[in-house]
Amino acid sequence: MTILVTGGAGFIGSNFTLDWLAQSDETVINLDKLSYAGNLHNLTSLHGDARHVFIHGDIGDAALVGQLLGAHQPRAVVNFAAESHVDRSIHGPSEFVQNNIVGTFALLDAVRAYWTTRPAAPKAAFRFLHVSTDEVFGSLGKDAPAFTETHPFEPNSPYSASKAASDHLVRAWHHTYGLPVLTTHCSNNYGPFHFPEKLIPLVIVNALAGKTLPVYGDGQQIRDWLYVKDHCSAIRRVLEAGSVGSTYNIGGWNEKANLDIVRTICRLLDSLRPRADGKSYQEQIAFVTDRPGHDRRYAIDASKMERELGWKPAESFDSGINKTVQWYLDNQAWVANVQSGAYRDWIKTHYGATT
Ligand code: NAD
Ligand code: TYD
């Protein structure tokens, strides 16, 4: 048995691939275009493992995807591939439209062509799992109830709008063509291999480098944090038992204001790796200009996952953030590699050109 994972060299996709192969002998075909966020060093521990087949390519390349599906005959596709950073989407929305919308369209259509011709039993068992975000639901008021699966889509950033558009395509491919799809909406993830452009890894990395810790606006925006390995177990569970055509909200029940997150990281570093001058890392916090259109609050009601699929996150925020800070302290070479661009050089050497 085989599954096709897209975007499996990124933050969540690489954690998912590692997790999957730690628990199963089912081969992972990993299709990733290795954008700036894709990093094969995340998968170094799989080197020489025949259960992991890496393919450098774009989900928008229908011919390549069709050829991969025909050759490997996966029983499922798990689609992580996307541009994922809100700030980048504000500076350059075109990449988001191309990869997240046009790319998902091409992937869906290639998968449909493959699925249509499958024999009855594998056709019935096939699943296309699309990984989406809570950001498609827009911003919540301070006391509003958390997002359920039926919350209307109100995306506010080019990123969330592109994800919402891809979700609609996935829904339509089920409704119109019968493709057996599952869609998950997850809250903010954190953990190992998180690219240091996002809040949590950026703060850890900047703190250790003696740089400022930029807090947008008043720092009171709220996100609902989920340890990445809990997201991986949730996706496995949805793939295994999710009801075709359904959507599932995945979250950690951990609403935190950004400033509290930054202070928590500073306190952990103060005890694990004290500054040479004995002062707190909190001295490095700097309030900076707010993100345009900054969503104030996200919160996921993950009770459907628990009620219907028996899934709950295993980590509390305290345990997850401890593990994460420790991982960054233990993996300074990974950080240096990402920052120096050495991994991009490696890609150039290996593949001839960067994407
Ligand atoms: P990431 O930016 O770390 O990784 C994305 C990966 O996709 C990269 O390896 C990149 O090279 C690849 N990719 C991008 N476009 C591609 C294309 N056209 N073809 C093939 N590969 C392509 O992102 P992430 O944080 O790992 O997020 C993975 C998915 O989860 C995304 O769909 C994102 O929207 C969703 N999500 C992320 C979070 C979060 O907190 N990070 C939360 C909810 C949902
Ligand atoms: P981010 O990690 O980019 O995820 P998202 O925008 O998808 O939620 O940002 C998390 C929160 O942290 C968000 O409210 C923006 C804020 N933020 C900062 O305050 N400073 C920063 O330098 C970054 C990158 C984010």
Tab-separated table of C-alpha atoms and ligand atoms in Angstrom:
chain	number	residue	atom	x	y	z
A	1	MET	CA	0.000	0.000	0.000
A	2	THR	CA	1.133	3.508	-0.787
A	3	ILE	CA	0.050	7.072	-0.100
A	4	LEU	CA	0.968	10.235	-1.989
A	5	VAL	CA	1.851	13.181	0.239
A	6	THR	CA	2.245	16.623	-1.328
A	7	GLY	CA	4.316	19.329	0.359
A	8	GLY	CA	6.036	16.656	2.447
A	9	ALA	CA	9.296	18.600	2.728
A	10	GLY	CA	7.597	21.515	4.499
A	11	PHE	CA	6.993	21.939	8.210
A	12	ILE	CA	3.827	19.883	8.729
A	13	GLY	CA	4.294	17.576	5.740
A	14	SER	CA	7.748	16.460	6.886
A	15	ASN	CA	6.507	15.856	10.444
A	16	PHE	CA	3.617	13.872	8.955
A	17	THR	CA	5.915	11.794	6.739
A	18	LEU	CA	8.262	11.010	9.630
A	19	ASP	CA	5.346	10.158	11.901
A	20	TRP	CA	3.656	7.999	9.274
A	21	LEU	CA	6.774	5.930	8.604
A	22	ALA	CA	7.430	5.569	12.330
A	23	GLN	CA	4.105	3.765	12.650
A	24	SER	CA	3.524	2.029	9.342
A	25	ASP	CA	5.353	0.278	6.531
A	26	GLU	CA	3.159	1.897	3.933
A	27	THR	CA	5.307	3.732	1.375
A	28	VAL	CA	5.085	7.527	1.139
A	29	ILE	CA	5.505	9.116	-2.287
A	30	ASN	CA	6.475	12.659	-1.358
A	31	LEU	CA	5.852	15.290	-4.056
A	32	ASP	CA	7.288	18.690	-3.200
A	33	LYS	CA	8.509	21.529	-5.373
A	34	LEU	CA	11.034	22.630	-2.727
A	35	SER	CA	10.066	26.259	-2.510
A	36	TYR	CA	11.997	28.318	0.057
A	37	ALA	CA	9.938	26.491	2.745
A	38	GLY	CA	10.670	22.985	1.521
A	39	ASN	CA	13.706	21.438	3.165
A	40	LEU	CA	14.933	17.914	2.540
A	41	HIS	CA	17.101	18.146	5.663
A	42	ASN	CA	13.840	17.680	7.596
A	43	LEU	CA	13.818	14.149	6.173
A	44	THR	CA	17.491	13.240	6.651
A	45	SER	CA	16.558	10.420	9.024
A	46	LEU	CA	14.763	8.687	6.119
A	47	HIS	CA	17.875	8.619	3.945
A	48	GLY	CA	18.168	5.165	2.350
A	49	ASP	CA	14.700	4.142	3.541
A	50	ALA	CA	12.932	2.541	0.564
A	51	ARG	CA	9.531	3.387	2.077
A	52	HIS	CA	10.134	7.085	1.292
A	53	VAL	CA	10.221	8.118	-2.366
A	54	PHE	CA	10.902	11.806	-2.862
A	55	ILE	CA	9.794	13.436	-6.112
A	56	HIS	CA	10.844	17.003	-6.850
A	57	GLY	CA	7.869	18.539	-8.625
A	58	ASP	CA	4.811	20.757	-8.611
A	59	ILE	CA	1.230	19.737	-7.818
A	60	GLY	CA	0.304	22.010	-10.722
A	61	ASP	CA	2.144	19.716	-13.148
A	62	ALA	CA	-0.801	17.502	-14.147
A	63	ALA	CA	1.320	15.277	-16.406
A	64	LEU	CA	3.789	14.540	-13.609
A	65	VAL	CA	1.032	13.925	-11.065
A	66	GLY	CA	-0.815	11.636	-13.505
A	67	GLN	CA	2.354	9.680	-14.167
A	68	LEU	CA	3.076	9.320	-10.421
A	69	LEU	CA	-0.439	8.149	-9.680
A	70	GLY	CA	-0.320	5.587	-12.478
A	71	ALA	CA	3.099	4.297	-11.478
A	72	HIS	CA	2.554	4.076	-7.695
A	73	GLN	CA	-1.234	3.556	-7.476
A	74	PRO	CA	-1.673	5.196	-4.053
A	75	ARG	CA	-4.746	4.456	-1.950
A	76	ALA	CA	-4.830	8.077	-0.744
A	77	VAL	CA	-3.493	11.568	-1.431
A	78	VAL	CA	-2.775	13.923	1.474
A	79	ASN	CA	-2.417	17.477	0.185
A	80	PHE	CA	-0.214	19.727	2.320
A	81	ALA	CA	1.380	21.605	-0.596
A	82	ALA	CA	0.711	25.333	-0.353
A	83	GLU	CA	2.255	28.697	0.218
A	84	SER	CA	1.543	29.161	3.915
A	85	HIS	CA	2.815	32.496	5.246
A	86	VAL	CA	0.296	35.337	5.648
A	87	ASP	CA	2.933	38.099	5.552
A	88	ARG	CA	4.362	36.774	2.287
A	89	SER	CA	0.837	36.628	0.848
A	90	ILE	CA	0.441	40.329	1.590
A	91	HIS	CA	3.668	41.206	-0.234
A	92	GLY	CA	3.149	38.777	-3.124
A	93	PRO	CA	-0.311	37.248	-3.485
A	94	SER	CA	0.304	35.841	-6.956
A	95	GLU	CA	2.306	32.830	-5.707
A	96	PHE	CA	-0.622	32.006	-3.429
A	97	VAL	CA	-3.157	32.086	-6.228
A	98	GLN	CA	-0.872	29.977	-8.411
A	99	ASN	CA	0.159	27.310	-5.904
A	100	ASN	CA	-2.854	27.145	-3.631
A	101	ILE	CA	-5.700	27.598	-6.111
A	102	VAL	CA	-4.430	26.710	-9.586
A	103	GLY	CA	-2.147	24.026	-8.128
A	104	THR	CA	-4.958	22.392	-6.155
A	105	PHE	CA	-7.180	22.489	-9.245
A	106	ALA	CA	-4.555	20.672	-11.336
A	107	LEU	CA	-3.925	18.141	-8.570
A	108	LEU	CA	-7.635	17.466	-8.096
A	109	ASP	CA	-8.222	16.949	-11.774
A	110	ALA	CA	-5.265	14.583	-12.154
A	111	VAL	CA	-6.455	12.653	-9.108
A	112	ARG	CA	-9.970	12.481	-10.507
A	113	ALA	CA	-8.695	11.050	-13.812
A	114	TYR	CA	-6.750	8.386	-11.885
A	115	TRP	CA	-9.561	7.589	-9.449
A	116	THR	CA	-12.190	7.249	-12.173
A	117	THR	CA	-10.327	4.377	-13.794
A	118	ARG	CA	-9.566	2.427	-10.613
A	119	PRO	CA	-11.158	-1.011	-10.113
A	120	ALA	CA	-14.232	-1.007	-7.847
A	121	ALA	CA	-12.618	-1.946	-4.513
A	122	PRO	CA	-9.636	0.482	-4.555
A	123	LYS	CA	-11.924	3.114	-6.064
A	124	ALA	CA	-14.319	2.833	-3.134
A	125	ALA	CA	-11.482	2.887	-0.586
A	126	PHE	CA	-9.618	5.848	-2.145
A	127	ARG	CA	-9.405	9.159	-0.243
A	128	PHE	CA	-8.215	12.678	-1.123
A	129	LEU	CA	-7.456	14.498	2.129
A	130	HIS	CA	-7.062	18.254	1.789
A	131	VAL	CA	-5.267	20.061	4.612
A	132	SER	CA	-6.767	23.490	5.178
A	133	THR	CA	-6.682	26.106	7.884
A	134	ASP	CA	-8.926	27.783	10.443
A	135	GLU	CA	-8.033	31.093	8.771
A	136	VAL	CA	-10.694	30.496	6.082
A	137	PHE	CA	-13.302	31.275	8.761
A	138	GLY	CA	-12.014	34.828	9.289
A	139	SER	CA	-11.600	36.630	12.592
A	140	LEU	CA	-13.562	36.046	15.814
A	141	GLY	CA	-14.749	38.637	18.303
A	142	LYS	CA	-13.339	38.421	21.832
A	143	ASP	CA	-16.219	36.429	23.322
A	144	ALA	CA	-17.561	34.711	20.208
A	145	PRO	CA	-17.766	30.909	20.277
A	146	ALA	CA	-14.920	29.030	18.598
A	147	PHE	CA	-15.179	28.038	14.920
A	148	THR	CA	-17.229	24.913	14.265
A	149	GLU	CA	-17.257	23.115	10.908
A	150	THR	CA	-20.391	25.028	9.877
A	151	HIS	CA	-18.936	28.497	10.476
A	152	PRO	CA	-19.207	30.574	7.265
A	153	PHE	CA	-16.057	31.237	5.239
A	154	GLU	CA	-14.896	34.840	5.708
A	155	PRO	CA	-11.226	34.827	4.655
A	156	ASN	CA	-9.403	38.128	5.136
A	157	SER	CA	-5.859	37.682	3.817
A	158	PRO	CA	-4.646	36.645	0.367
A	159	TYR	CA	-3.389	33.457	2.062
A	160	SER	CA	-6.699	32.539	3.681
A	161	ALA	CA	-8.646	33.535	0.552
A	162	SER	CA	-6.474	31.212	-1.538
A	163	LYS	CA	-6.979	28.356	0.941
A	164	ALA	CA	-10.747	28.978	0.995
A	165	ALA	CA	-10.818	28.879	-2.807
A	166	SER	CA	-8.973	25.554	-2.810
A	167	ASP	CA	-11.398	24.186	-0.203
A	168	HIS	CA	-14.302	25.106	-2.482
A	169	LEU	CA	-12.684	23.282	-5.393
A	170	VAL	CA	-12.230	20.183	-3.236
A	171	ARG	CA	-15.874	20.341	-2.167
A	172	ALA	CA	-17.026	20.728	-5.770
A	173	TRP	CA	-14.922	17.777	-6.978
A	174	HIS	CA	-16.762	15.651	-4.436
A	175	HIS	CA	-20.217	17.035	-5.094
A	176	THR	CA	-19.939	17.016	-8.885
A	177	TYR	CA	-17.639	14.101	-9.686
A	178	GLY	CA	-17.997	11.988	-6.544
A	179	LEU	CA	-14.282	12.158	-5.671
A	180	PRO	CA	-14.033	10.814	-2.085
A	181	VAL	CA	-12.605	13.851	-0.303
A	182	LEU	CA	-11.964	14.814	3.313
A	183	THR	CA	-11.054	18.355	4.395
A	184	THR	CA	-9.403	19.370	7.662
A	185	HIS	CA	-9.251	22.878	9.130
A	186	CYS	CA	-6.419	23.183	11.573
A	187	SER	CA	-5.326	25.930	13.942
A	188	ASN	CA	-1.754	27.285	14.214
A	189	ASN	CA	0.808	24.499	14.471
A	190	TYR	CA	4.185	24.644	16.212
A	191	GLY	CA	7.013	22.166	16.801
A	192	PRO	CA	10.166	20.777	15.137
A	193	PHE	CA	11.186	21.891	11.615
A	194	HIS	CA	9.028	25.035	11.726
A	195	PHE	CA	10.520	27.553	9.294
A	196	PRO	CA	11.778	30.556	11.292
A	197	GLU	CA	9.569	33.090	9.533
A	198	LYS	CA	6.549	32.130	11.692
A	199	LEU	CA	6.051	33.557	15.176
A	200	ILE	CA	7.232	30.753	17.482
A	201	PRO	CA	10.429	29.667	15.679
A	202	LEU	CA	11.232	33.287	14.791
A	203	VAL	CA	11.122	34.316	18.434
A	204	ILE	CA	13.292	31.377	19.560
A	205	VAL	CA	15.857	31.933	16.836
A	206	ASN	CA	15.970	35.733	17.184
A	207	ALA	CA	16.207	35.533	20.964
A	208	LEU	CA	19.243	33.259	20.806
A	209	ALA	CA	20.832	35.477	18.145
A	210	GLY	CA	20.416	38.595	20.314
A	211	LYS	CA	17.974	40.135	17.833
A	212	THR	CA	14.693	41.905	18.523
A	213	LEU	CA	11.507	39.909	19.022
A	214	PRO	CA	8.989	41.720	16.810
A	215	VAL	CA	5.434	41.817	18.194
A	216	TYR	CA	2.875	43.164	15.721
A	217	GLY	CA	0.551	45.899	17.023
A	218	ASP	CA	-0.458	45.426	20.664
A	219	GLY	CA	0.382	41.696	20.731
A	220	GLN	CA	-3.124	40.847	21.917
A	221	GLN	CA	-4.127	38.877	18.813
A	222	ILE	CA	-5.135	35.360	19.734
A	223	ARG	CA	-4.187	32.105	18.025
A	224	ASP	CA	-5.140	28.546	19.047
A	225	TRP	CA	-1.916	26.541	19.157
A	226	LEU	CA	-1.552	22.863	18.266
A	227	TYR	CA	1.616	20.795	18.607
A	228	VAL	CA	2.421	19.521	15.117
A	229	LYS	CA	2.539	15.842	16.114
A	230	ASP	CA	-1.043	16.143	17.366
A	231	HIS	CA	-2.002	17.512	13.958
A	232	CYS	CA	-0.326	14.478	12.353
A	233	SER	CA	-2.251	12.023	14.536
A	234	ALA	CA	-5.496	13.857	13.737
A	235	ILE	CA	-4.881	13.606	9.987
A	236	ARG	CA	-4.111	9.904	10.294
A	237	ARG	CA	-7.370	9.437	12.163
A	238	VAL	CA	-9.425	11.409	9.608
A	239	LEU	CA	-7.859	9.410	6.793
A	240	GLU	CA	-8.681	6.191	8.590
A	241	ALA	CA	-12.241	6.873	9.688
A	242	GLY	CA	-13.434	10.253	8.403
A	243	SER	CA	-16.769	10.347	6.650
A	244	VAL	CA	-16.375	11.047	2.909
A	245	GLY	CA	-17.280	14.616	1.945
A	246	SER	CA	-16.989	15.836	5.563
A	247	THR	CA	-14.852	18.571	7.066
A	248	TYR	CA	-13.103	18.324	10.445
A	249	ASN	CA	-11.791	21.110	12.662
A	250	ILE	CA	-8.520	20.259	14.404
A	251	GLY	CA	-7.232	22.354	17.287
A	252	GLY	CA	-5.373	22.186	20.541
A	253	TRP	CA	-7.795	24.050	22.841
A	254	ASN	CA	-4.926	26.459	23.494
A	255	GLU	CA	-5.968	30.040	22.855
A	256	LYS	CA	-3.070	32.378	23.639
A	257	ALA	CA	-2.304	36.028	22.946
A	258	ASN	CA	0.854	36.563	20.895
A	259	LEU	CA	2.539	38.591	23.626
A	260	ASP	CA	1.977	35.753	26.114
A	261	ILE	CA	3.548	33.307	23.664
A	262	VAL	CA	6.608	35.532	23.259
A	263	ARG	CA	6.961	35.983	27.028
A	264	THR	CA	6.590	32.242	27.637
A	265	ILE	CA	9.391	31.497	25.177
A	266	CYS	CA	11.577	34.151	26.829
A	267	ARG	CA	10.998	32.620	30.266
A	268	LEU	CA	11.876	29.138	28.998
A	269	LEU	CA	15.057	30.395	27.375
A	270	ASP	CA	15.932	32.378	30.520
A	271	SER	CA	16.115	29.108	32.402
A	272	LEU	CA	17.426	26.777	29.672
A	273	ARG	CA	19.964	29.107	28.012
A	274	PRO	CA	20.372	32.272	30.156
A	275	ARG	CA	21.707	35.398	28.466
A	276	ALA	CA	25.349	36.140	29.181
A	277	ASP	CA	24.423	39.474	30.816
A	278	GLY	CA	21.921	37.761	33.161
A	279	LYS	CA	19.003	39.824	31.828
A	280	SER	CA	15.784	38.319	30.522
A	281	TYR	CA	15.214	37.713	26.816
A	282	GLN	CA	12.072	39.826	27.344
A	283	GLU	CA	14.396	42.844	27.027
A	284	GLN	CA	14.526	42.041	23.302
A	285	ILE	CA	10.747	42.399	22.753
A	286	ALA	CA	9.902	45.242	20.347
A	287	PHE	CA	6.399	46.336	19.374
A	288	VAL	CA	6.351	46.923	15.615
A	289	THR	CA	3.837	48.109	13.016
A	290	ASP	CA	0.832	45.832	12.817
A	291	ARG	CA	0.155	43.471	9.902
A	292	PRO	CA	-2.421	44.980	7.496
A	293	GLY	CA	-5.839	43.342	7.950
A	294	HIS	CA	-4.489	41.404	10.938
A	295	ASP	CA	-7.095	38.861	12.130
A	296	ARG	CA	-7.711	39.425	15.825
A	297	ARG	CA	-8.661	35.976	17.028
A	298	TYR	CA	-8.849	32.380	15.834
A	299	ALA	CA	-10.240	29.571	17.965
A	300	ILE	CA	-11.134	26.022	16.923
A	301	ASP	CA	-13.935	23.964	18.376
A	302	ALA	CA	-12.462	20.477	17.895
A	303	SER	CA	-15.326	18.619	19.555
A	304	LYS	CA	-16.464	16.892	16.324
A	305	MET	CA	-13.039	15.213	16.099
A	306	GLU	CA	-13.460	13.896	19.630
A	307	ARG	CA	-17.131	12.954	19.331
A	308	GLU	CA	-17.000	11.233	15.932
A	309	LEU	CA	-13.416	10.022	15.654
A	310	GLY	CA	-12.287	9.786	19.287
A	311	TRP	CA	-9.313	12.110	18.671
A	312	LYS	CA	-7.899	14.527	21.262
A	313	PRO	CA	-4.551	16.336	21.331
A	314	ALA	CA	-1.959	14.607	23.511
A	315	GLU	CA	0.118	17.706	24.326
A	316	SER	CA	-0.772	20.648	26.520
A	317	PHE	CA	0.677	24.000	25.447
A	318	ASP	CA	3.189	23.788	28.311
A	319	SER	CA	4.488	20.378	27.281
A	320	GLY	CA	4.500	21.242	23.567
A	321	ILE	CA	6.319	24.557	23.907
A	322	ASN	CA	8.900	22.993	26.231
A	323	LYS	CA	9.636	20.304	23.651
A	324	THR	CA	9.752	22.874	20.869
A	325	VAL	CA	12.190	25.248	22.580
A	326	GLN	CA	14.380	22.287	23.519
A	327	TRP	CA	14.276	21.029	19.905
A	328	TYR	CA	15.544	24.378	18.606
A	329	LEU	CA	18.302	24.427	21.229
A	330	ASP	CA	19.310	20.897	20.214
A	331	ASN	CA	19.111	21.576	16.480
A	332	GLN	CA	21.083	24.763	15.992
A	333	ALA	CA	22.734	23.241	12.916
A	334	TRP	CA	19.305	22.899	11.264
A	335	VAL	CA	18.582	26.548	12.057
A	336	ALA	CA	21.957	27.736	10.778
A	337	ASN	CA	21.474	25.708	7.648
A	338	VAL	CA	18.084	27.231	6.922
A	339	GLN	CA	19.310	30.721	7.667
A	340	SER	CA	22.516	30.545	5.708
A	341	GLY	CA	20.666	29.284	2.694
A	342	ALA	CA	22.964	26.272	2.647
A	343	TYR	CA	20.064	23.953	2.100
A	344	ARG	CA	19.107	25.925	-0.996
A	345	ASP	CA	22.653	25.566	-2.271
A	346	TRP	CA	22.361	21.882	-1.711
A	347	ILE	CA	19.167	21.776	-3.768
A	348	LYS	CA	20.898	23.683	-6.572
A	349	THR	CA	23.775	21.227	-6.543
A	350	HIS	CA	21.480	18.246	-6.441
A	351	TYR	CA	18.721	19.301	-8.801
A	352	GLY	CA	20.458	21.845	-10.971
A	353	ALA	CA	18.100	24.734	-10.214
A	354	THR	CA	16.080	26.126	-7.376
A	355	THR	CA	12.360	26.742	-7.770
B	1	NAD	P1	5.229	25.122	4.704
B	1	NAD	O1	5.224	26.443	3.999
B	1	NAD	O2	6.196	24.860	5.787
B	1	NAD	O3	5.423	23.956	3.627
B	1	NAD	C1	4.725	23.915	2.414
B	1	NAD	C2	5.419	22.883	1.529
B	1	NAD	O4	4.671	22.793	0.304
B	1	NAD	C3	6.841	23.271	1.151
B	1	NAD	O5	7.692	22.147	1.296
B	1	NAD	C4	6.744	23.699	-0.303
B	1	NAD	O6	7.927	23.455	-1.045
B	1	NAD	C5	5.571	22.841	-0.792
B	1	NAD	N1	4.856	23.411	-1.934
B	1	NAD	C6	4.339	24.662	-2.040
B	1	NAD	N2	3.737	24.801	-3.237
B	1	NAD	C7	3.879	23.617	-3.891
B	1	NAD	C8	3.475	23.138	-5.169
B	1	NAD	N3	2.828	23.927	-6.027
B	1	NAD	N4	3.786	21.870	-5.519
B	1	NAD	C9	4.479	21.057	-4.662
B	1	NAD	N5	4.903	21.469	-3.436
B	1	NAD	C10	4.591	22.729	-3.065
B	1	NAD	O7	3.716	24.928	5.202
B	1	NAD	P2	3.159	24.133	6.457
B	1	NAD	O8	3.144	25.033	7.609
B	1	NAD	O9	3.842	22.831	6.548
B	1	NAD	O10	1.645	23.932	5.995
B	1	NAD	C11	1.243	22.761	5.289
B	1	NAD	C12	-0.232	22.866	4.976
B	1	NAD	O11	-0.969	22.999	6.185
B	1	NAD	C13	-0.607	24.069	4.122
B	1	NAD	O12	-1.588	23.683	3.200
B	1	NAD	C14	-1.173	25.071	5.128
B	1	NAD	O13	-2.109	25.920	4.521
B	1	NAD	C15	-1.799	24.145	6.131
B	1	NAD	N6	-1.890	24.657	7.510
B	1	NAD	C16	-0.779	25.127	8.138
B	1	NAD	C17	-0.868	25.566	9.452
B	1	NAD	C18	0.329	26.065	10.203
B	1	NAD	O14	0.185	26.510	11.357
B	1	NAD	N7	1.545	25.964	9.684
B	1	NAD	C19	-2.113	25.572	10.100
B	1	NAD	C20	-3.233	25.091	9.421
B	1	NAD	C21	-3.102	24.630	8.121
B	2	TYD	P1	2.239	33.497	12.121
B	2	TYD	O1	3.155	32.555	12.823
B	2	TYD	O2	2.755	34.204	10.900
B	2	TYD	O3	0.922	32.682	11.789
B	2	TYD	P2	-0.538	33.232	11.261
B	2	TYD	O4	-0.392	34.603	10.747
B	2	TYD	O5	-0.847	32.233	10.177
B	2	TYD	O6	-1.449	33.112	12.447
B	2	TYD	O7	1.771	34.589	13.150
B	2	TYD	C1	1.136	34.211	14.358
B	2	TYD	C2	0.709	35.487	15.052
B	2	TYD	O8	1.893	36.190	15.462
B	2	TYD	C3	-0.058	36.424	14.154
B	2	TYD	O9	-1.059	37.071	14.932
B	2	TYD	C4	0.973	37.435	13.705
B	2	TYD	C5	1.923	37.499	14.890
B	2	TYD	N1	3.332	37.783	14.567
B	2	TYD	C6	4.011	38.772	15.271
B	2	TYD	O10	3.448	39.438	16.156
B	2	TYD	N2	5.318	38.993	14.968
B	2	TYD	C7	5.974	38.310	13.992
B	2	TYD	O11	7.184	38.595	13.735
B	2	TYD	C8	5.276	37.273	13.301
B	2	TYD	C9	5.951	36.487	12.220
B	2	TYD	C10	3.948	37.041	13.624
